[in-house]
Amino acid sequence: MYINRKKTDMKSVTDQINEILIVDDIDDNVRLLTSILSSEGFSVCTASNGQMAMQNARNKLPAVILLDIVMPGMDGFEICRNLKADKLTQSLPVIFISALSDESSKLRGFESGGVDYITKPFKKEEVLACVRSHISISELISSKKRQAHRFQYVSEQYDSEVIRRKNIEARLKDSQELFNKVVQCNPVGIYLCELNEGGQLIIKNSNPAADRILRTNYKCIIGKPLLKVFPKLNYSSVPDMLFQVAIGELDNQTFEIECRNDKTNGIFEVTVFGTGTNSIAVNFLDVTQRRMSSQNDRILLRTLIDNLPVAVYIKDQKCRKIIANTADIENIGVLHESQVIGKTDLELFEGEPGSRGYSDDLHVLQTDQSIINKEEVFADKTGAFRWLLTSKMPLFDDSGKITGLVGIGRDITERKKEKEQINRLTKSIEQIPISFVITDINGVIEYVNPKFCEKTGYSSKEVLGRKSRILNPGKMSTSAHEQLWEIITAGNIWRGEFLNRKKNGELYWEWAMIAPIKDEHGRITNFIAVSEDISKRKQMETDLIAAKENAEESDRLKSAFLANMSHEVRTPLNGIIGFSELLGDSFFDEDQKKEFVQHIIRNGNCLLSIINDIMDISKMESGKVKIRQSVVDVKKLLFELRDQYLILSREKKIGFNLEIRKGDFSEQVSVFADVDRLRQILSNLINNAFKFTINGSISIGYRYSGDMIVFHVKDTGIGIPEEYQDIIFDRFRQVETSYARKFGGAGLGLAISKNLVEMMGGKIWLLSQPGRGSTFYFSLPIDLNLSVDLHS
Ligand code: ADP
């Protein structure tokens, strides 16, 4: 029926009821459908997603809904199902317009509640025909129903509005009641006042707390001027201030008043604020207790800071003291706080301390930065120097504005003095020329002074943490070591000498004192070793002992020499004197007297030889022996000596051989020497050989050795023990020293021989075996040009 109508007729109809809802997320589709439908007089509304579609469907109740299927979020099937599930929209005809052309999509469309299905691309006529057909059906079937729905919707809306208002009213009532309750129960006294025409603030309402605090009666005060009920508000500028708040010229005001009369007695904190035109609320709270307790707190705090052992002070923004505790007053040297209040450091301290303190204060106040633990020195009232450890911190009010500073000064004079004393002691220990070592109770080194490092060669780093034993080379016996520890761990001092070792292994002697260090409870915490290098003293001691032993030996030798001498001199003298006396005795015949003369001569020679030896040795010691070297015919000299000792050899029945190599007989064998001294040396050795040989033989000879000729005198005598083989060349040294000695002699022959050999540029030595004989060797230079000291 609608299809055949004119467009104008259609429009009027569609305007009323035929609104079409297009649901599609593609703008172009929406635009196309809108154009098609509008051209036919339909009014159109659109939605680009499921939510909008549901909303528009409920609000507008369109005649037909053209619904796309593929859309983000909620697809067309789901939108359709939702529309069908909603009572208000379930009768609206839904036509799917989709690019999905398969049968299953169409089936799903119908299952979800769709009434028709147009496949894209669609034709205009198809769309219009479809829409019109469903509008006509819809109109026929449900125009009344829709109106009923619409009515139902409107009435629902109305109902919900009524409910909403009722709820608001109920909430308002509740809130009013709550407000009244809060005001009634509030512990803060409240007056609601209004200005009357005369400019007076009249109390219009109050709460029970107001009556309780000011001891008034509600009925009596309502309608009365505020300033009469609250007389203290009359003071000074308060009434004017209240008036200004009431007329809105001032914001909220808070102030404190103190009431002391027969009714009220206390301190009140009052807050006034405007509540509307010409009206105010006056809130007041009794803060008497709070003020009293804060006063108590102040007293407590004051007592506390006055009893602190550190100076505490507070300064205002101009660096003036406003609080100074007892310690600070004492530091400054005044009697009472009032003498410092209001004064800056410039006024309190003279000179540099004053200006320094003042400029520090300024620094804190100007930069907001604290000064922490600054050491300060100043002279107190007695003129004595005192040290303070000062910290200054800025003080801020609630708004963060700097209001002054608080200073704390700890008197560290004693600590400083102690530190200085420790410094002095440390310096002394470091500079003292004595080694200091401090160990823990286990002997682990904790400190060494520089002298120790200098002495031992160890750096402190190398020894700290190590056992003091590193210095002990093990020369101290275990028992001595244990004894040392026993003494010091028992709390006593050990004194003694150590043989210690340096880093380079060198040993050195130390005199040491090791003492325990005890804490205040008498417990041993450390050991200290103080030691001094006594190596020099030790050396001196050793030298002295050696010198003493030498002296004793010399003394002994001298005594032995004198005893010897006495014997050696007296013996020939005795012969000389004795035989000389017999010469004058007629009892003896001429032959006997000749024999006596021979004895006298032999003894005289013997005596002469001793005297010569003594003379020689004393000349040698005073450097007066002269050597006259020349070329000596060695063979000639040896033959002479052989002849000389022939008689003695026969007498003693000891062979005496001359060892000359065969080839040497024809040629000249020369040596550069003093012939007399060479003879003297050989004679000394031959004499000794005869003296110390009982039987066997003696041989003398020579051999070449490089530039030297080495002479030897060999015997088969008693031999010389090894320990005497060196010392017999010292003067007065003899193997036999007792009075019961078998062999005579003064102990000078070898000493003289040695001196003479060395003077002529040679050496003397021996090989000997006790009981088997001895061979004495000495060398002399052959070369005439060999340089020797001829006149030493
Ligand atoms: P003297 O022979 O007068 O004691 P010397 O200086 O000549 O003094 O000798 C020192 C000591 O050396 C002798 O007393 C003797 O003990 C030892 N001595 C020297 N020559 C011999 C030797 N050929 N055999 C054993 N002992 C010897």
mmCIF file of N, CA, C and O in Angstrom, residues 50-61 83:
data_model
loop_
_atom_site.group_PDB
_atom_site.id
_atom_site.type_symbol
_atom_site.label_atom_id
_atom_site.label_comp_id
_atom_site.label_asym_id
_atom_site.label_seq_id
_atom_site.Cartn_x
_atom_site.Cartn_y
_atom_site.Cartn_z
ATOM 1 N N GLY A 50 28.159 -1.795 17.410
ATOM 2 C CA GLY A 50 27.072 -2.476 18.088
ATOM 3 C C GLY A 50 26.460 -1.679 19.217
ATOM 4 O O GLY A 50 25.239 -1.620 19.370
ATOM 5 N N GLN A 51 27.322 -1.043 20.007
ATOM 6 C CA GLN A 51 26.826 -0.297 21.177
ATOM 7 C C GLN A 51 25.902 0.854 20.753
ATOM 8 O O GLN A 51 24.812 1.044 21.304
ATOM 9 N N MET A 52 26.433 1.619 19.725
ATOM 10 C CA MET A 52 25.615 2.735 19.206
ATOM 11 C C MET A 52 24.302 2.218 18.632
ATOM 12 O O MET A 52 23.239 2.831 18.799
ATOM 13 N N ALA A 53 24.384 1.078 17.963
ATOM 14 C CA ALA A 53 23.185 0.501 17.341
ATOM 15 C C ALA A 53 22.132 0.221 18.401
ATOM 16 O O ALA A 53 20.956 0.587 18.261
ATOM 17 N N MET A 54 22.559 -0.406 19.541
ATOM 18 C CA MET A 54 21.626 -0.755 20.617
ATOM 19 C C MET A 54 21.004 0.503 21.201
ATOM 20 O O MET A 54 19.791 0.572 21.434
ATOM 21 N N GLN A 55 21.878 1.494 21.422
ATOM 22 C CA GLN A 55 21.425 2.751 22.030
ATOM 23 C C GLN A 55 20.386 3.455 21.138
ATOM 24 O O GLN A 55 19.314 3.849 21.595
ATOM 25 N N ASN A 56 20.741 3.607 19.818
ATOM 26 C CA ASN A 56 19.825 4.301 18.885
ATOM 27 C C ASN A 56 18.527 3.528 18.706
ATOM 28 O O ASN A 56 17.450 4.126 18.574
ATOM 29 N N ALA A 57 18.669 2.205 18.709
ATOM 30 C CA ALA A 57 17.460 1.397 18.547
ATOM 31 C C ALA A 57 16.508 1.640 19.711
ATOM 32 O O ALA A 57 15.301 1.809 19.540
ATOM 33 N N ARG A 58 17.071 1.683 20.949
ATOM 34 C CA ARG A 58 16.235 1.906 22.138
ATOM 35 C C ARG A 58 15.642 3.310 22.139
ATOM 36 O O ARG A 58 14.488 3.499 22.475
ATOM 37 N N ASN A 59 16.455 4.295 21.786
ATOM 38 C CA ASN A 59 16.008 5.691 21.852
ATOM 39 C C ASN A 59 15.015 6.028 20.726
ATOM 40 O O ASN A 59 14.039 6.727 20.950
ATOM 41 N N LYS A 60 15.315 5.543 19.552
ATOM 42 C CA LYS A 60 14.530 6.007 18.381
ATOM 43 C C LYS A 60 13.453 5.027 17.951
ATOM 44 O O LYS A 60 12.528 5.392 17.229
ATOM 45 N N LEU A 61 13.576 3.797 18.335
ATOM 46 C CA LEU A 61 12.650 2.750 17.904
ATOM 47 C C LEU A 61 12.350 2.874 16.405
ATOM 48 O O LEU A 61 11.220 3.197 15.990
ATOM 49 N N LEU A 83 19.311 -7.172 20.202
ATOM 50 C CA LEU A 83 18.065 -6.406 19.944
ATOM 51 C C LEU A 83 16.831 -7.269 20.244
ATOM 52 O O LEU A 83 15.849 -6.808 20.816
#
